[in-house]
N, C-alpha and C. Protein backbone atom coordinates (compact mmCIF):
# COMPACT_ATOMS: atom_id res chain seq x y z
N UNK A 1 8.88 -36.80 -33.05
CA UNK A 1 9.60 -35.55 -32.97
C UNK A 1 9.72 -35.15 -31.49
N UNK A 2 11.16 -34.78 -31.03
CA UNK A 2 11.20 -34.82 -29.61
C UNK A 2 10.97 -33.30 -29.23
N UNK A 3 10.46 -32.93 -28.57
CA UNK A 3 10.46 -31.52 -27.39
C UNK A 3 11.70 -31.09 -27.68
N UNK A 4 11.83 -29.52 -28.19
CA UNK A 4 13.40 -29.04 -27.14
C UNK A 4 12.93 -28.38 -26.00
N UNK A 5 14.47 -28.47 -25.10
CA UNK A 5 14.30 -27.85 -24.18
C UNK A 5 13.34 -26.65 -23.45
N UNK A 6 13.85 -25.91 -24.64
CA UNK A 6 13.30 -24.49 -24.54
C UNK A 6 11.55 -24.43 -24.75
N UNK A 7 11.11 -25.59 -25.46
CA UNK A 7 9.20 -25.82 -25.25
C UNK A 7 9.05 -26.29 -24.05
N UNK A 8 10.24 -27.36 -23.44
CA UNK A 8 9.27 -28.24 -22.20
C UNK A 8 9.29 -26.45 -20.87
N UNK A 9 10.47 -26.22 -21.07
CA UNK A 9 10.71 -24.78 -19.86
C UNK A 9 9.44 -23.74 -20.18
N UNK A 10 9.04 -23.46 -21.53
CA UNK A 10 7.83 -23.03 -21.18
C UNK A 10 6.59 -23.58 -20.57
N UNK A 11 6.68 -24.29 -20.88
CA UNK A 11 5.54 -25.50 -20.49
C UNK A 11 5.39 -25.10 -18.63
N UNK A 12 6.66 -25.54 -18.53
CA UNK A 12 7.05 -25.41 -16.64
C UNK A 12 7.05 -23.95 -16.27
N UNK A 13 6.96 -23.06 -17.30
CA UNK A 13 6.94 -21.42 -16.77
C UNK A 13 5.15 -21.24 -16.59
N UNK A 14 4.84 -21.47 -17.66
CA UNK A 14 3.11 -21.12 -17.60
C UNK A 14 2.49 -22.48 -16.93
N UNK A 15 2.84 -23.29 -16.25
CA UNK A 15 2.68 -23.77 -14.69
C UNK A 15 2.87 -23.70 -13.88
N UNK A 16 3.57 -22.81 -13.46
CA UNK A 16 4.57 -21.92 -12.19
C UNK A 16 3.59 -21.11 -12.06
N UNK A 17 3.14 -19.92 -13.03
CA UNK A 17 2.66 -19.13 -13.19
C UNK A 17 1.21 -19.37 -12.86
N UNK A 18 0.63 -20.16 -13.27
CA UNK A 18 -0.58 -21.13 -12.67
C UNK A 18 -0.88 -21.24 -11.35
N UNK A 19 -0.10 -21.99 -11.26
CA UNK A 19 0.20 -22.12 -9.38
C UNK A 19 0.24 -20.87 -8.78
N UNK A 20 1.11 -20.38 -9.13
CA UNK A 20 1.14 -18.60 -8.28
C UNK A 20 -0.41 -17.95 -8.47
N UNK A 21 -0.77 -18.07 -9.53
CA UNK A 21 -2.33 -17.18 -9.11
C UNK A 21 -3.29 -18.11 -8.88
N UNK A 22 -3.22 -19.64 -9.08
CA UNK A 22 -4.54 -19.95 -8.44
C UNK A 22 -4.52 -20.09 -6.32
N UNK A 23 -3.10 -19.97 -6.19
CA UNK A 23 -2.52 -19.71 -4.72
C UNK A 23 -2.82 -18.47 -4.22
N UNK A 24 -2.54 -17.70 -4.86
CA UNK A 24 -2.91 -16.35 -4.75
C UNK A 24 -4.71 -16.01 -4.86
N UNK A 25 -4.98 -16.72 -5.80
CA UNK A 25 -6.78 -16.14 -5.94
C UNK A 25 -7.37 -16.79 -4.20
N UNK A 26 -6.64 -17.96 -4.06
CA UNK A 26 -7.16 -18.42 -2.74
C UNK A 26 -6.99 -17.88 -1.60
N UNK A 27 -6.23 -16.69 -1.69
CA UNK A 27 -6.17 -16.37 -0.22
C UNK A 27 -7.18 -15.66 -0.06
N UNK A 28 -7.82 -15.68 1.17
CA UNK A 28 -8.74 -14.85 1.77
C UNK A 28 -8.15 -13.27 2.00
N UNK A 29 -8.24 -12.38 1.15
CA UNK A 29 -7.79 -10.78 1.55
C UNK A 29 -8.82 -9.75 1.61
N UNK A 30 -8.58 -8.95 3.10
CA UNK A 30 -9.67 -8.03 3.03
C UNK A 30 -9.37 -6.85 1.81
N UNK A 31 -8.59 -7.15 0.88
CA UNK A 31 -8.37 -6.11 -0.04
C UNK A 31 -9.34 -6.65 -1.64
N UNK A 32 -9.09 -8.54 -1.72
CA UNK A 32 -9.98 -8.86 -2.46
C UNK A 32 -10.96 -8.77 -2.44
N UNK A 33 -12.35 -8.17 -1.73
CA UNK A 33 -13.35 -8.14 -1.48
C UNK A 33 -13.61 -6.23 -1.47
N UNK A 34 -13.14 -5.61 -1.84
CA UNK A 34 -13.03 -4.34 -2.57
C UNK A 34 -13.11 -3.95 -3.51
N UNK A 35 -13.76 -3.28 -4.06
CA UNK A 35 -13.68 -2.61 -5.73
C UNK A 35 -12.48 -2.78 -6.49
N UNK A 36 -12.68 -3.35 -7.60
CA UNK A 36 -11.15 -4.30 -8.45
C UNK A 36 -10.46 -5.13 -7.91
N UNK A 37 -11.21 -5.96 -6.81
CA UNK A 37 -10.56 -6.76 -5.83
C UNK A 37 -8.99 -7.19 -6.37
N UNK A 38 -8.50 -7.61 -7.44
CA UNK A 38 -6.79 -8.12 -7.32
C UNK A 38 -6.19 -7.39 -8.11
N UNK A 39 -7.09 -6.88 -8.90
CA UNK A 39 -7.20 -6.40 -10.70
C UNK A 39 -6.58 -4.80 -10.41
N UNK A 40 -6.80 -4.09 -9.14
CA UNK A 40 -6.27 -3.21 -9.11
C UNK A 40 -4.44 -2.98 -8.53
N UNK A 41 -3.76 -4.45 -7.94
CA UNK A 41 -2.55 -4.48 -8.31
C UNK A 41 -1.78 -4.75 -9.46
N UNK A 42 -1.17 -4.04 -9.55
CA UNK A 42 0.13 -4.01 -11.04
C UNK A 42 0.61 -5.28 -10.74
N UNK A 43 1.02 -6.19 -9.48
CA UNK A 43 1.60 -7.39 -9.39
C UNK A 43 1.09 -8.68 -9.74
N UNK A 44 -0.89 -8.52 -9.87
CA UNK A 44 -1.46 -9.28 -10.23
C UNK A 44 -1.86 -9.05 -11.81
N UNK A 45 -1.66 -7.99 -12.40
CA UNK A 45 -1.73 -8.03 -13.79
C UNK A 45 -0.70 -8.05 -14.33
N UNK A 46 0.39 -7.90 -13.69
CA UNK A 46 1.22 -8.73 -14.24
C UNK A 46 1.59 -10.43 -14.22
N UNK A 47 1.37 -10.39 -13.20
CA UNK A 47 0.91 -12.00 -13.27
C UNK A 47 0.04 -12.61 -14.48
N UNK A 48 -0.77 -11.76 -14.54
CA UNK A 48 -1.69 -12.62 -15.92
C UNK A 48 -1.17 -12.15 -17.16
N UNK A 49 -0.38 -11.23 -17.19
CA UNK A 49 0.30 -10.63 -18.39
C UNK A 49 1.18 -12.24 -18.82
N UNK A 50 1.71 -12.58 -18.15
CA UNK A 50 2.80 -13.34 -18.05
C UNK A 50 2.42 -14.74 -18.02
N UNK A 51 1.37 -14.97 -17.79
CA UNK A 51 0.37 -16.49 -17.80
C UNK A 51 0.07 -16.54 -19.18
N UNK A 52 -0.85 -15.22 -19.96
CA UNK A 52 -0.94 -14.83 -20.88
C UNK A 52 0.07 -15.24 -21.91
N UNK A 53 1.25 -14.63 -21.79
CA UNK A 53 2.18 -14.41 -22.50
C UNK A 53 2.52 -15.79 -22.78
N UNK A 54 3.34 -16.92 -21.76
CA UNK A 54 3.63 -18.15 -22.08
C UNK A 54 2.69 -19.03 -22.21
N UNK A 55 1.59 -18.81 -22.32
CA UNK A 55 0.68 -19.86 -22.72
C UNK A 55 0.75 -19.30 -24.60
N UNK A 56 0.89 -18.31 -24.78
CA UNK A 56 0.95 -18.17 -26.02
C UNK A 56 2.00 -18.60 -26.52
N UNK A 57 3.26 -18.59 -26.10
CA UNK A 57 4.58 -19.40 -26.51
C UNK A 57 4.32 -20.74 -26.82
N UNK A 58 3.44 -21.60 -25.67
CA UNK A 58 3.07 -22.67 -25.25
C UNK A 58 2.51 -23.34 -26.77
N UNK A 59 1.30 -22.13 -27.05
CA UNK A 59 0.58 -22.73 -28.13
C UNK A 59 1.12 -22.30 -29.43
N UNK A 60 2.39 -21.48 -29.18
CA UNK A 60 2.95 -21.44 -30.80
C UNK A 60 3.67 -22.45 -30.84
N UNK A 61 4.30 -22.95 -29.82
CA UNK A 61 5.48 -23.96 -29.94
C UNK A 61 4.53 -25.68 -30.61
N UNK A 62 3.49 -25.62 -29.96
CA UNK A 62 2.42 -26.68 -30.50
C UNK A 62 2.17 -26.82 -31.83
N UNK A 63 1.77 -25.28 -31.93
CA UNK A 63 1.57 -25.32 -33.57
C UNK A 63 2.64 -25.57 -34.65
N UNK A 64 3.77 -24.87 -33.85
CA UNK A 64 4.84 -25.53 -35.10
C UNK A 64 5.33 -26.39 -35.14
N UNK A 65 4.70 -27.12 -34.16
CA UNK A 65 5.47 -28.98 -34.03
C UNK A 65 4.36 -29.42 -35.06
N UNK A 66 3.00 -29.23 -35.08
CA UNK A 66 1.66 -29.99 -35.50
C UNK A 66 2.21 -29.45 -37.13
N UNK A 67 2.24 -27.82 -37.28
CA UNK A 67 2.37 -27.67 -38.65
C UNK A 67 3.29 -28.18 -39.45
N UNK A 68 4.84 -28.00 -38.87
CA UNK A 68 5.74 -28.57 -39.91
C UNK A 68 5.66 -29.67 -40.71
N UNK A 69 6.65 -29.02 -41.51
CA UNK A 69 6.70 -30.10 -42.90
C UNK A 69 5.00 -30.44 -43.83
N UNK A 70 3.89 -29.78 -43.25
CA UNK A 70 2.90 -30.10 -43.49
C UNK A 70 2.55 -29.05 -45.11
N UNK A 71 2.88 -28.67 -45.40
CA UNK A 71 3.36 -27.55 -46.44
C UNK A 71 1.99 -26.79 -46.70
N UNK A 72 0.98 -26.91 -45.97
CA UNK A 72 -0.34 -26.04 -45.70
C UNK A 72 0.02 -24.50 -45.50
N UNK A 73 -0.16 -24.12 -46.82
CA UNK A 73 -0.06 -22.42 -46.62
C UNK A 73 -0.56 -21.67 -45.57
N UNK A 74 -2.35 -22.08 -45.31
CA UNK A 74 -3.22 -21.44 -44.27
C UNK A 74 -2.46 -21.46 -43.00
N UNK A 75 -1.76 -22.63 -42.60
CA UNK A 75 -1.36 -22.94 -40.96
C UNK A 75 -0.06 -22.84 -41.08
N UNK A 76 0.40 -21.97 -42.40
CA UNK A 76 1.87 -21.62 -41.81
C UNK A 76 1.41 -19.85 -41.66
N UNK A 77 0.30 -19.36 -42.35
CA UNK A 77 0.24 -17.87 -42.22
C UNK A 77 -0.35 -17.99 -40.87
N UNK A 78 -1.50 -18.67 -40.52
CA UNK A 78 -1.50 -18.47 -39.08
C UNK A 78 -0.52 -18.84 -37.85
N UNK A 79 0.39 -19.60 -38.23
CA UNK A 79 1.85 -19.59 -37.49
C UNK A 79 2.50 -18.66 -37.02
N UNK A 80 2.69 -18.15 -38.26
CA UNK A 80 3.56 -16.56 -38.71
C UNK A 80 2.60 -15.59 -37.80
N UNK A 81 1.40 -15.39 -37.61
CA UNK A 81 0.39 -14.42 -37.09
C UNK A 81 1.23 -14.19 -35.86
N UNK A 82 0.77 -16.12 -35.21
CA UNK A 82 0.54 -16.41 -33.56
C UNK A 82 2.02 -15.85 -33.16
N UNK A 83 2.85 -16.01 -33.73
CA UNK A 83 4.43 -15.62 -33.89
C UNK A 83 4.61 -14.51 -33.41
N UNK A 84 3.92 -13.34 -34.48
CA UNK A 84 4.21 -12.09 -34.43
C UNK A 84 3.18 -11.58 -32.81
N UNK A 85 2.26 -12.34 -32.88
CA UNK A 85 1.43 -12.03 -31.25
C UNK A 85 2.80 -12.34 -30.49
N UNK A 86 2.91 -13.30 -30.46
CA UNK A 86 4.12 -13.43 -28.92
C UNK A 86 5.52 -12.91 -29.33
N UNK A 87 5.90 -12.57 -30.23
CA UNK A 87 6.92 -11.59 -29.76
C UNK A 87 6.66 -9.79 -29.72
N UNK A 88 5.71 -9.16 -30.15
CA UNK A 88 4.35 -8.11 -29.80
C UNK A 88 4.39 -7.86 -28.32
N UNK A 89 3.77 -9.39 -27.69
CA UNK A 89 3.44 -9.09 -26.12
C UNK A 89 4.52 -9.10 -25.53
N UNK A 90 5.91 -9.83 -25.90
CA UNK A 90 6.57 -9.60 -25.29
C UNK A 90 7.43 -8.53 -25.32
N UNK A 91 7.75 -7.94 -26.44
CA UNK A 91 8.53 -6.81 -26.23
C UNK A 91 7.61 -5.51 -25.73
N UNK A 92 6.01 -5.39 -25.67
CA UNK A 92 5.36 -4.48 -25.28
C UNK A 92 4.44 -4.50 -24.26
N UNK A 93 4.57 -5.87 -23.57
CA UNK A 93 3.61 -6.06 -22.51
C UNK A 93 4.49 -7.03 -21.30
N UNK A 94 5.23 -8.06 -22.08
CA UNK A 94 5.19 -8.76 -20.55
C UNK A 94 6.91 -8.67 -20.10
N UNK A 95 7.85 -8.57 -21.05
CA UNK A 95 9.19 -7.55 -20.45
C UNK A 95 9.37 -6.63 -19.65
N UNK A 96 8.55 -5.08 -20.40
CA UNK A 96 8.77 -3.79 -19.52
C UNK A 96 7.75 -4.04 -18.47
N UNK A 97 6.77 -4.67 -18.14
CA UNK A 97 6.08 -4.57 -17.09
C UNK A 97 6.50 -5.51 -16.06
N UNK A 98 7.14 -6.42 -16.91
CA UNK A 98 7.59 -7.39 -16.04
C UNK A 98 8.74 -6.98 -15.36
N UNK A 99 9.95 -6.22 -15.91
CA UNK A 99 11.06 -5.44 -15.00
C UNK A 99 10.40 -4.33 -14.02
N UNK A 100 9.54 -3.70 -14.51
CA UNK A 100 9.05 -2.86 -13.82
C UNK A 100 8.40 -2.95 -12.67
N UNK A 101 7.68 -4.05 -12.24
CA UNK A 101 7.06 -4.85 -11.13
C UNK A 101 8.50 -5.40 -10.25
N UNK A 102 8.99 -6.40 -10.89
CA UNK A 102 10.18 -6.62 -9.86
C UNK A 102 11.30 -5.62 -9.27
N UNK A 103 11.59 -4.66 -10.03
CA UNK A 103 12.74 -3.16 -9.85
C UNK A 103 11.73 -2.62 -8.91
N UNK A 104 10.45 -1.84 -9.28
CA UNK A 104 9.72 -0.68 -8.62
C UNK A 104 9.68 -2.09 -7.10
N UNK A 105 9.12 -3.07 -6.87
CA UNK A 105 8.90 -3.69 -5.54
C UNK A 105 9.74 -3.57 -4.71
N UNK A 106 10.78 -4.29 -5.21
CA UNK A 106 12.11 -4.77 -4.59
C UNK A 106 13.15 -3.25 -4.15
N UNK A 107 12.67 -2.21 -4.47
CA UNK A 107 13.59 -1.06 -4.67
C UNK A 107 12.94 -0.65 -3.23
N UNK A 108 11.63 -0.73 -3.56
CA UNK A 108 10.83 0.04 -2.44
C UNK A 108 10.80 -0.50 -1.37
N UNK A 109 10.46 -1.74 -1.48
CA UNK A 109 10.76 -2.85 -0.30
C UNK A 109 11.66 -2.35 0.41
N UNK A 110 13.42 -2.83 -0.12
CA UNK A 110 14.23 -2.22 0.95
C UNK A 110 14.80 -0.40 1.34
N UNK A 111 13.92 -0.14 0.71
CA UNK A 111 13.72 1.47 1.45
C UNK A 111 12.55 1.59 2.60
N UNK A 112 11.63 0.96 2.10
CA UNK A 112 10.78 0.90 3.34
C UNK A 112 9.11 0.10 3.33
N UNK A 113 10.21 -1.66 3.62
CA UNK A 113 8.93 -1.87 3.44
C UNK A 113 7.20 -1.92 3.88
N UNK A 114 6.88 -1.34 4.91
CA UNK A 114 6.00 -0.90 4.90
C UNK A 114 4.53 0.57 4.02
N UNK A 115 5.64 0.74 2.82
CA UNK A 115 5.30 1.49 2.12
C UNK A 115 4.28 0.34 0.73
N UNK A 116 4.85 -0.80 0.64
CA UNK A 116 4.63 -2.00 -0.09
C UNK A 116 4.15 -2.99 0.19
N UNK A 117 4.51 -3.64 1.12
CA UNK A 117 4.19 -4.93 1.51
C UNK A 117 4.56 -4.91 2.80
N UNK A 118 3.16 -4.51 3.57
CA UNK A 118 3.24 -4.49 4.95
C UNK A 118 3.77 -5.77 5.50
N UNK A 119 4.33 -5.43 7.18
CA UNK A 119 4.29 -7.12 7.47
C UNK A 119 2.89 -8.27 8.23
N UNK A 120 2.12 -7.06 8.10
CA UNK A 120 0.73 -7.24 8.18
C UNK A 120 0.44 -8.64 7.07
N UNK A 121 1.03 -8.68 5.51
CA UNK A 121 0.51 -9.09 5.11
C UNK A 121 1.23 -11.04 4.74
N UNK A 122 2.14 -10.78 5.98
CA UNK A 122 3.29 -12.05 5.85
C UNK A 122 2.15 -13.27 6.32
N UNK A 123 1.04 -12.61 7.11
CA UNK A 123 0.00 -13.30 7.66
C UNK A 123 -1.07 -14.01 6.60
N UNK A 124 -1.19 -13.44 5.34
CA UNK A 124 -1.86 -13.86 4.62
C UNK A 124 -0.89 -14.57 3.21
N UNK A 125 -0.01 -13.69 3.00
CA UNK A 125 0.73 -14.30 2.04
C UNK A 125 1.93 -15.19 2.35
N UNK A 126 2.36 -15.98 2.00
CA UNK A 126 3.46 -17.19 2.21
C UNK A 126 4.83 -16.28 1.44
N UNK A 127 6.09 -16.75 1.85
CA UNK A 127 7.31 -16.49 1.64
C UNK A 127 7.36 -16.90 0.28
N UNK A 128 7.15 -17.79 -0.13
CA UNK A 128 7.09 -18.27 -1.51
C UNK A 128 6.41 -17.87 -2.37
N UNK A 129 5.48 -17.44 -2.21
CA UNK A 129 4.26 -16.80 -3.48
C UNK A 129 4.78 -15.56 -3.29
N UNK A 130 5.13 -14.79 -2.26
CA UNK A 130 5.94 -13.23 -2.92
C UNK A 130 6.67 -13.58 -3.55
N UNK A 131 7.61 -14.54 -3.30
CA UNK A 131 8.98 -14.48 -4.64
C UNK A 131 8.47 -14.75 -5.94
N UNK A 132 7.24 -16.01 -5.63
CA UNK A 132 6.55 -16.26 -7.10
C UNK A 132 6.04 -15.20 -7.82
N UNK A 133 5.72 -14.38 -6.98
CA UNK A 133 4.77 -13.29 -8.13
C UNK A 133 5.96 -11.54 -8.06
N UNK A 134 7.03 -11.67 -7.32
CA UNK A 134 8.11 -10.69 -7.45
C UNK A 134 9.55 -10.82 -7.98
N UNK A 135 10.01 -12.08 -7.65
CA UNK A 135 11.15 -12.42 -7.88
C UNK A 135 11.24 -13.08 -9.42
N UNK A 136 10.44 -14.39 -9.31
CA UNK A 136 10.76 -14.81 -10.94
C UNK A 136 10.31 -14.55 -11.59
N UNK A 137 9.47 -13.49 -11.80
CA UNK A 137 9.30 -12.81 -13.34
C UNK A 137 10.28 -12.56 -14.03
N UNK A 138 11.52 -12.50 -13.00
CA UNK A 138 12.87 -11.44 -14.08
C UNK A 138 13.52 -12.59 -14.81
N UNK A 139 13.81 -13.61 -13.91
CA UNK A 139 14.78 -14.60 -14.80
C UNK A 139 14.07 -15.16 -16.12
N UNK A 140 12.40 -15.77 -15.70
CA UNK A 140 11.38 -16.45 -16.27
C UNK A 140 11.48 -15.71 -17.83
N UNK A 141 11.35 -13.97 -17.41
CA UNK A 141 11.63 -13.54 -18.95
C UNK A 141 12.96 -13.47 -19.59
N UNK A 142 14.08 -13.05 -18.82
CA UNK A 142 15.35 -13.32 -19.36
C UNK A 142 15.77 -14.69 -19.99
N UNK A 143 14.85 -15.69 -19.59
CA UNK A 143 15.16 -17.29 -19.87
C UNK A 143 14.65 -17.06 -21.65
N UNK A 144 13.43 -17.00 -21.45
CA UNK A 144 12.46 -17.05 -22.58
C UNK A 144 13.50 -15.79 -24.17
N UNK A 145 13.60 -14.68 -23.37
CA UNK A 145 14.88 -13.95 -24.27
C UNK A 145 16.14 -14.46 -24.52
N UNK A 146 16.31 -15.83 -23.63
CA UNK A 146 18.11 -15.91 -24.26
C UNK A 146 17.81 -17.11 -25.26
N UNK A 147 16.69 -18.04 -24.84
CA UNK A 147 16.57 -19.54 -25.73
C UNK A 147 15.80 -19.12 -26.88
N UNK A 148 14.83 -17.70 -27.24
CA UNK A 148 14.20 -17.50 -28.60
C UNK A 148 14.80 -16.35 -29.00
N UNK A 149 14.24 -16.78 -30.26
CA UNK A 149 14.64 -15.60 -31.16
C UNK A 149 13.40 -14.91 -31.62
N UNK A 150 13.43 -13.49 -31.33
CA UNK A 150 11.87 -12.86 -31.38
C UNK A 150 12.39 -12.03 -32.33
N UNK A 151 11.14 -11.44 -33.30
CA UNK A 151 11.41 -9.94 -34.16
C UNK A 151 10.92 -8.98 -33.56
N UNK A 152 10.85 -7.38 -33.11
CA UNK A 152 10.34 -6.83 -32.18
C UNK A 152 9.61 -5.75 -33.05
N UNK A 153 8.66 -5.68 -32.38
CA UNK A 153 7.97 -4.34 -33.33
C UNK A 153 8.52 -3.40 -33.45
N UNK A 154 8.65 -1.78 -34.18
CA UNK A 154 8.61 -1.02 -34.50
C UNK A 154 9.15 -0.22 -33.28
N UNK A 155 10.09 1.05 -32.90
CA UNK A 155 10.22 2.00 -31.47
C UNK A 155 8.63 2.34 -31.29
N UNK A 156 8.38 2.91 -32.45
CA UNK A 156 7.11 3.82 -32.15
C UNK A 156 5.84 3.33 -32.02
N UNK A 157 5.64 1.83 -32.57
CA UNK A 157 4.20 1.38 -31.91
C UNK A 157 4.86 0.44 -30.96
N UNK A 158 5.74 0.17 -30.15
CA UNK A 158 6.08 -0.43 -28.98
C UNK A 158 5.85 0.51 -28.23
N UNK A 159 6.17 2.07 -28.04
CA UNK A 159 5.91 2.94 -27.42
C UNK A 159 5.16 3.43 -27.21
N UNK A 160 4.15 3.29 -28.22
CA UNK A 160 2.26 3.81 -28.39
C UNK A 160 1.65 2.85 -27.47
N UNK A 161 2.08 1.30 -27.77
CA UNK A 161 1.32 0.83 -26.86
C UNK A 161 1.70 0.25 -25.25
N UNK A 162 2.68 0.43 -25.38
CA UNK A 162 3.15 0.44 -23.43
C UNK A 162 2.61 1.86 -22.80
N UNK A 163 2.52 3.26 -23.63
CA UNK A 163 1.83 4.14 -22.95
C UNK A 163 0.82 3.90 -22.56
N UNK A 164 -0.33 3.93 -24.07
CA UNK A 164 -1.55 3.28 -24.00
C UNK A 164 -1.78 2.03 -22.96
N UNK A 165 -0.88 1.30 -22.33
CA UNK A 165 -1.15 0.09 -21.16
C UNK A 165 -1.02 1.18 -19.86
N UNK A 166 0.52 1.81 -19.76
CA UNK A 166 -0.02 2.77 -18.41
C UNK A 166 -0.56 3.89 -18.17
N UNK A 167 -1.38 4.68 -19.55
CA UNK A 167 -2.31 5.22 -19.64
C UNK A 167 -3.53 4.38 -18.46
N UNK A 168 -3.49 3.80 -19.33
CA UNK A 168 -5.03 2.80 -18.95
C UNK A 168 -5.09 2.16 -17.14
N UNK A 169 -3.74 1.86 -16.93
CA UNK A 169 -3.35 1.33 -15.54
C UNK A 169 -3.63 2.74 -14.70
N UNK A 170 -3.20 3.72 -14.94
CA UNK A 170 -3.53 5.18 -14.14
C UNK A 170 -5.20 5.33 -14.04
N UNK A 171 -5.49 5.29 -15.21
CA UNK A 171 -6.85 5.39 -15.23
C UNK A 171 -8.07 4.54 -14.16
N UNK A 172 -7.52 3.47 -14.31
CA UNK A 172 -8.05 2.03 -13.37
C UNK A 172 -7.51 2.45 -12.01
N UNK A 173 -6.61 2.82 -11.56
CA UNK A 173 -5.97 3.22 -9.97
C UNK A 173 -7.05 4.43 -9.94
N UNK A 174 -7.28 5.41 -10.26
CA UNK A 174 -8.06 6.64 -10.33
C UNK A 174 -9.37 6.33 -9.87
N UNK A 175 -9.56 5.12 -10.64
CA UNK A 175 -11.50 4.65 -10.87
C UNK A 175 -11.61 3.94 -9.48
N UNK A 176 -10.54 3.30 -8.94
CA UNK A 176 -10.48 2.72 -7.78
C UNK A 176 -10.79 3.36 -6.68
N UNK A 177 -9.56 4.52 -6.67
CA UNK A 177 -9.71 5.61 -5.42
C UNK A 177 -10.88 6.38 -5.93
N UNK A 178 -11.43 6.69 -6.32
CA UNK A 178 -12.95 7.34 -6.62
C UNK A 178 -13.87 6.95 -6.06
N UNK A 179 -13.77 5.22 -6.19
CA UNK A 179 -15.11 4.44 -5.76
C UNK A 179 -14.85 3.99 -4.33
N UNK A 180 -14.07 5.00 -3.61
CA UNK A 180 -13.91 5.18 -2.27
C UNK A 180 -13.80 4.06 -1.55
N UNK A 181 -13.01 3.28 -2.30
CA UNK A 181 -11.95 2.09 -1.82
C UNK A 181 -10.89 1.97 -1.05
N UNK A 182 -10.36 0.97 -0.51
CA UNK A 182 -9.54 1.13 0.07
C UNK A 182 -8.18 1.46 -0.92
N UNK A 183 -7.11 1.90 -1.17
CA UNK A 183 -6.03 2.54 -1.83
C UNK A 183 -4.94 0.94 -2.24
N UNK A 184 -5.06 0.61 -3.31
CA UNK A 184 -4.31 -0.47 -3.08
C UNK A 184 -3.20 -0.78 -2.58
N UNK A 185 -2.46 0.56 -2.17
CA UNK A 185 -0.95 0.57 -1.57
C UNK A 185 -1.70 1.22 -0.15
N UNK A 186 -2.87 0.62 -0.01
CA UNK A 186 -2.97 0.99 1.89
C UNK A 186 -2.15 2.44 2.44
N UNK A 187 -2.58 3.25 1.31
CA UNK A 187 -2.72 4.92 1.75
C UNK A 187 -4.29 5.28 2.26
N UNK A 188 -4.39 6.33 3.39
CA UNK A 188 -5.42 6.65 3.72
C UNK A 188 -6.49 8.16 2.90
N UNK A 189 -7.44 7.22 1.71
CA UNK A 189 -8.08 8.06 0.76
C UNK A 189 -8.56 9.18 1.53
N UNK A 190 -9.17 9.17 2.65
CA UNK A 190 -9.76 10.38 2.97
C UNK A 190 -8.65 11.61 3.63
N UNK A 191 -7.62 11.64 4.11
CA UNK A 191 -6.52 12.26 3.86
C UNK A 191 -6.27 13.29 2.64
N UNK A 192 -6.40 12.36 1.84
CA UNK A 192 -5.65 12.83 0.83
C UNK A 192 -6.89 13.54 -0.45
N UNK A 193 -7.75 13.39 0.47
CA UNK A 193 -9.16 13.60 -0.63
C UNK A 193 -9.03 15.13 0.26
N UNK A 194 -9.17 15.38 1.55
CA UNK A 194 -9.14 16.76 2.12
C UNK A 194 -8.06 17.85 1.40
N UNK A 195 -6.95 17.03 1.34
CA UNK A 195 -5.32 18.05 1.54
C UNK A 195 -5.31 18.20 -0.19
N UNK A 196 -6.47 17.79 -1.04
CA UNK A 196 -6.33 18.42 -2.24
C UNK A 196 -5.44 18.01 -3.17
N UNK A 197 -4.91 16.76 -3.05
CA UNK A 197 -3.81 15.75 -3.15
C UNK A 197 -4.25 14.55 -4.45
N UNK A 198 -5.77 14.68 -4.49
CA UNK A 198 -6.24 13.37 -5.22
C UNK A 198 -6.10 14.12 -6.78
């Protein structure tokens, strides 16, 4: 039974994706060595949102090559499960966060990028791993949306739980600047801890 297309391109997305953060975990940053060292950028959880995400494609596409035709009730309901997980994460986790990371960067960037991505940091990061972890998220998911066909959850628990994610992301930025860290967007905390601002 041959591969289609659309399995081997995941395959090559959640190895892209690979590469970009084990490139990324390697750089030496005086920001990684801080309270939530990477975990407190939105660009790096999205990154794993999205590693996440097509490795689960990865292993549904496996399973329904291994299951078919096999007429095993058990491993077609857990099919159907792994199914409903990856189209779940994707319409509520790795889409909107994933537009949202590339739009909010790229917007800000050319308004001013030193508000984002200093050029301080061209020194540590390569030309290529910004695009890897800013630029192709957008197509990577538009690809994955034009070659499958997903069922999407519900408005209202898609909406419960993308809050509930930037609920939780506010919360984690908060716990950060508390533990009198450096600001992951390299704002100056004690500033802003005086002027009544936090």
């Amino acid at each position: 039974m041959a591969l289609v297309p659309c399995q081997v391109l995941r395959v090559a997305i959640l190895l892209s994706y690979c590469s970009i953060l084990c490139n990324y975990k390697a750089i030496e940053m005086p920001s990684h060595q801080t309270y939530g060292g990477s975990w407190k950028f939105l660009t790096f959880i999205d990154l794993v949102i999205q590693a996440v995400f097509f490795g689960i494609c990865v292993l549904t596409d496996l399973s329904s090559l291994l299951t078919r035709g096999s007429g095993n009730q058990e491993q077609e309901r857990q099919l159907r499960k792994l199914i409903s997980l990856r189209d779940w994460m994707l319409a509520v986790l790795a889409f909107p966060v994933g537009v949202f990371v590339v739009a909010v960067f790229w917007i800000i960037y050319a308004y001013d990028r030193e508000m984002i991505y200093p050029k301080l940091l061209d020194n540590f990061i390569p030309g290529w791993l910004n695009h890897g972890m800013h630029t192709t998220v957008l197509p990577f998911i538009l690809i994955e949306m034009r070659t499958s066909h997903h069922a999407y959850p519900s408005r209202s628990s898609g909406l419960a739980a993308i809050c509930t994610f930037s609920v939780g992301y506010i919360l984690w930025q908060r716990t950060t600047f508390l533990k009198k860290t450096a600001d992951p967007f390299n704002r100056r905390p004690r500033r802003l801890l005086r002027s009544g601002c936090s």
